[in-house]
């Protein structure tokens, strides 16, 4: 069973930075495409960013491009999300997720149903 544990959330002022980490317990970490999603009350879980198995391809939703950076360390079984220039609208619970589907070509899913395993989430609050 794959387990994901997020850390690094908290309260920050607008314009500040936070770094999220997600430790993944699996023997085959490099086989997973990984993603970060976020969710606010009453709304669907929203794709934020994703990274391919080898880490050579990344994708971001438009609202975070140029501010957030996703990365992974396959030796440490960890995926990161560096968030800079935070805005109040970034406030949400952030989840990391793993997609176990092996494809012939690189594909980073942007829908929550494309991911098989999820962490419990970490709260990020950005004050104005």
PDB file of C-alpha atoms in Angstrom:
ATOM      1  CA  UNK A   1       0.000   0.000   0.000  1.00  0.00           C
ATOM      2  CA  UNK A   2       1.315   3.417  -0.954  1.00  0.00           C
ATOM      3  CA  UNK A   3       1.150   6.085   1.738  1.00  0.00           C
ATOM      4  CA  UNK A   4       1.665   9.801   1.217  1.00  0.00           C
ATOM      5  CA  UNK A   5       2.293  12.259   4.041  1.00  0.00           C
ATOM      6  CA  UNK A   6       2.347  16.007   3.423  1.00  0.00           C
ATOM      7  CA  UNK A   7       4.097  18.555   5.613  1.00  0.00           C
ATOM      8  CA  UNK A   8       5.054  22.203   5.526  1.00  0.00           C
ATOM      9  CA  UNK A   9       1.712  23.963   5.526  1.00  0.00           C
ATOM     10  CA  UNK A  10       0.962  26.908   7.745  1.00  0.00           C
ATOM     11  CA  UNK A  11       0.009  30.556   7.958  1.00  0.00           C
ATOM     12  CA  UNK A  12       1.874  33.151   5.913  1.00  0.00           C
ATOM     13  CA  UNK A  13       1.294  36.737   4.881  1.00  0.00           C
ATOM     14  CA  UNK A  14       0.564  37.627   1.287  1.00  0.00           C
ATOM     15  CA  UNK A  15       3.772  37.819  -0.701  1.00  0.00           C
ATOM     16  CA  UNK A  16       5.462  35.252   1.490  1.00  0.00           C
ATOM     17  CA  UNK A  17       6.671  31.732   0.761  1.00  0.00           C
ATOM     18  CA  UNK A  18       6.033  28.211   1.945  1.00  0.00           C
ATOM     19  CA  UNK A  19       7.590  24.913   0.999  1.00  0.00           C
ATOM     20  CA  UNK A  20       5.489  21.764   1.043  1.00  0.00           C
ATOM     21  CA  UNK A  21       6.914  18.262   1.161  1.00  0.00           C
ATOM     22  CA  UNK A  22       5.272  14.914   0.556  1.00  0.00           C
ATOM     23  CA  UNK A  23       6.974  11.720   1.674  1.00  0.00           C
ATOM     24  CA  UNK A  24       5.836   8.650  -0.236  1.00  0.00           C
ATOM     25  CA  UNK A  25       6.234   5.199   1.235  1.00  0.00           C
ATOM     26  CA  UNK A  26       6.781   2.802  -1.634  1.00  0.00           C
ATOM     27  CA  UNK A  27       9.586   0.718  -3.071  1.00  0.00           C
ATOM     28  CA  UNK A  28       8.842   1.998  -6.551  1.00  0.00           C
ATOM     29  CA  UNK A  29       8.693   5.775  -6.071  1.00  0.00           C
ATOM     30  CA  UNK A  30      10.189   6.511  -9.492  1.00  0.00           C
ATOM     31  CA  UNK A  31       7.313   4.640 -11.159  1.00  0.00           C
ATOM     32  CA  UNK A  32       4.751   7.253 -10.114  1.00  0.00           C
ATOM     33  CA  UNK A  33       3.727  10.485 -11.722  1.00  0.00           C
ATOM     34  CA  UNK A  34       3.095  12.882  -8.853  1.00  0.00           C
ATOM     35  CA  UNK A  35       0.794  15.817  -8.446  1.00  0.00           C
ATOM     36  CA  UNK A  36      -0.280  18.531  -6.052  1.00  0.00           C
ATOM     37  CA  UNK A  37      -3.941  19.501  -5.743  1.00  0.00           C
ATOM     38  CA  UNK A  38      -5.768  21.937  -3.506  1.00  0.00           C
ATOM     39  CA  UNK A  39      -9.273  22.257  -2.213  1.00  0.00           C
ATOM     40  CA  UNK A  40     -11.378  24.869  -0.460  1.00  0.00           C
ATOM     41  CA  UNK A  41     -14.735  24.213   1.234  1.00  0.00           C
ATOM     42  CA  UNK A  42     -17.551  23.664  -1.224  1.00  0.00           C
ATOM     43  CA  UNK A  43     -15.279  23.433  -4.246  1.00  0.00           C
ATOM     44  CA  UNK A  44     -13.838  20.581  -6.252  1.00  0.00           C
ATOM     45  CA  UNK A  45     -10.278  19.494  -5.763  1.00  0.00           C
ATOM     46  CA  UNK A  46      -8.172  21.613  -8.114  1.00  0.00           C
ATOM     47  CA  UNK A  47      -4.993  20.568  -9.920  1.00  0.00           C
ATOM     48  CA  UNK A  48      -2.013  22.751  -9.019  1.00  0.00           C
ATOM     49  CA  UNK A  49       1.070  21.065 -10.451  1.00  0.00           C
ATOM     50  CA  UNK A  50       2.434  17.719 -11.580  1.00  0.00           C
ATOM     51  CA  UNK A  51       5.762  16.113 -12.324  1.00  0.00           C
ATOM     52  CA  UNK A  52       6.677  13.132 -14.454  1.00  0.00           C
ATOM     53  CA  UNK A  53       8.267   9.938 -13.171  1.00  0.00           C
ATOM     54  CA  UNK A  54      11.780  11.014 -14.088  1.00  0.00           C
ATOM     55  CA  UNK A  55      11.259  14.613 -13.034  1.00  0.00           C
ATOM     56  CA  UNK A  56      12.061  15.970 -16.473  1.00  0.00           C
ATOM     57  CA  UNK A  57       8.563  17.199 -17.244  1.00  0.00           C
ATOM     58  CA  UNK A  58       6.391  19.483 -15.127  1.00  0.00           C
ATOM     59  CA  UNK A  59       3.034  21.152 -15.529  1.00  0.00           C
ATOM     60  CA  UNK A  60       1.291  23.972 -13.683  1.00  0.00           C
ATOM     61  CA  UNK A  61      -2.147  25.441 -13.613  1.00  0.00           C
ATOM     62  CA  UNK A  62      -2.114  28.959 -15.014  1.00  0.00           C
ATOM     63  CA  UNK A  63      -2.794  30.692 -11.701  1.00  0.00           C
ATOM     64  CA  UNK A  64       0.461  29.455 -10.135  1.00  0.00           C
ATOM     65  CA  UNK A  65       2.843  29.594 -13.110  1.00  0.00           C
ATOM     66  CA  UNK A  66       5.948  31.597 -12.285  1.00  0.00           C
ATOM     67  CA  UNK A  67       5.228  31.427  -8.535  1.00  0.00           C
ATOM     68  CA  UNK A  68       5.209  27.707  -7.680  1.00  0.00           C
ATOM     69  CA  UNK A  69       7.862  25.108  -8.441  1.00  0.00           C
ATOM     70  CA  UNK A  70       7.404  21.353  -8.212  1.00  0.00           C
ATOM     71  CA  UNK A  71      10.336  18.995  -7.838  1.00  0.00           C
ATOM     72  CA  UNK A  72      11.043  15.450  -6.729  1.00  0.00           C
ATOM     73  CA  UNK A  73      13.910  13.557  -5.188  1.00  0.00           C
ATOM     74  CA  UNK A  74      13.686   9.933  -6.225  1.00  0.00           C
ATOM     75  CA  UNK A  75      16.434   8.990  -3.771  1.00  0.00           C
ATOM     76  CA  UNK A  76      14.402  10.368  -0.861  1.00  0.00           C
ATOM     77  CA  UNK A  77      10.938   9.315  -2.085  1.00  0.00           C
ATOM     78  CA  UNK A  78       9.790  12.905  -1.703  1.00  0.00           C
ATOM     79  CA  UNK A  79       8.001  15.443  -3.857  1.00  0.00           C
ATOM     80  CA  UNK A  80       8.132  19.159  -3.092  1.00  0.00           C
ATOM     81  CA  UNK A  81       6.120  22.243  -3.895  1.00  0.00           C
ATOM     82  CA  UNK A  82       7.898  25.561  -3.414  1.00  0.00           C
ATOM     83  CA  UNK A  83       5.322  28.345  -3.256  1.00  0.00           C
ATOM     84  CA  UNK A  84       6.446  31.953  -3.611  1.00  0.00           C
ATOM     85  CA  UNK A  85       4.570  35.246  -3.890  1.00  0.00           C
ATOM     86  CA  UNK A  86       1.614  33.694  -2.166  1.00  0.00           C
ATOM     87  CA  UNK A  87      -1.801  35.275  -2.499  1.00  0.00           C
ATOM     88  CA  UNK A  88      -4.891  34.981  -0.294  1.00  0.00           C
ATOM     89  CA  UNK A  89      -6.574  33.006  -3.075  1.00  0.00           C
ATOM     90  CA  UNK A  90      -3.925  30.298  -2.627  1.00  0.00           C
ATOM     91  CA  UNK A  91      -5.492  29.480   0.725  1.00  0.00           C
ATOM     92  CA  UNK A  92      -6.609  25.840   0.667  1.00  0.00           C
ATOM     93  CA  UNK A  93      -5.859  22.363   1.868  1.00  0.00           C
ATOM     94  CA  UNK A  94      -3.055  21.038  -0.313  1.00  0.00           C
ATOM     95  CA  UNK A  95      -2.870  17.362  -1.221  1.00  0.00           C
ATOM     96  CA  UNK A  96      -0.182  15.342  -2.912  1.00  0.00           C
ATOM     97  CA  UNK A  97      -1.185  12.439  -5.098  1.00  0.00           C
ATOM     98  CA  UNK A  98       0.405   9.571  -7.008  1.00  0.00           C
ATOM     99  CA  UNK A  99      -0.590   8.187 -10.394  1.00  0.00           C
ATOM    100  CA  UNK A 100       0.556   4.596 -10.925  1.00  0.00           C
ATOM    101  CA  UNK A 101      -0.433   4.294 -14.592  1.00  0.00           C
ATOM    102  CA  UNK A 102       2.489   3.429 -16.829  1.00  0.00           C
ATOM    103  CA  UNK A 103       2.157   4.976 -20.278  1.00  0.00           C
ATOM    104  CA  UNK A 104       4.252   4.823 -23.388  1.00  0.00           C
ATOM    105  CA  UNK A 105       4.461   8.612 -23.415  1.00  0.00           C
ATOM    106  CA  UNK A 106       4.808  11.158 -20.634  1.00  0.00           C
ATOM    107  CA  UNK A 107       1.462  12.390 -19.408  1.00  0.00           C
ATOM    108  CA  UNK A 108       0.752  14.449 -16.317  1.00  0.00           C
ATOM    109  CA  UNK A 109      -2.885  14.114 -15.366  1.00  0.00           C
ATOM    110  CA  UNK A 110      -4.776  17.199 -14.267  1.00  0.00           C
ATOM    111  CA  UNK A 111      -7.928  15.509 -12.996  1.00  0.00           C
ATOM    112  CA  UNK A 112      -8.225  14.092  -9.504  1.00  0.00           C
ATOM    113  CA  UNK A 113      -9.614  10.770 -10.791  1.00  0.00           C
ATOM    114  CA  UNK A 114      -6.356  10.088 -12.643  1.00  0.00           C
ATOM    115  CA  UNK A 115      -4.519   9.658  -9.337  1.00  0.00           C
ATOM    116  CA  UNK A 116      -4.668   6.466  -7.322  1.00  0.00           C
ATOM    117  CA  UNK A 117      -3.194   7.445  -3.966  1.00  0.00           C
ATOM    118  CA  UNK A 118      -3.616  10.547  -1.840  1.00  0.00           C
ATOM    119  CA  UNK A 119      -2.202  12.131   1.259  1.00  0.00           C
ATOM    120  CA  UNK A 120      -4.293  13.548   4.091  1.00  0.00           C
ATOM    121  CA  UNK A 121      -3.618  17.148   3.136  1.00  0.00           C
ATOM    122  CA  UNK A 122      -1.942  20.127   4.747  1.00  0.00           C
ATOM    123  CA  UNK A 123      -3.554  23.513   5.349  1.00  0.00           C
ATOM    124  CA  UNK A 124      -2.078  26.591   3.715  1.00  0.00           C
ATOM    125  CA  UNK A 125      -3.490  29.930   4.822  1.00  0.00           C
ATOM    126  CA  UNK A 126      -2.404  33.200   3.249  1.00  0.00           C
ATOM    127  CA  UNK A 127      -3.456  36.343   5.075  1.00  0.00           C
ATOM    128  CA  UNK A 128      -3.939  39.664   3.297  1.00  0.00           C
TER     129      UNK A 128
END
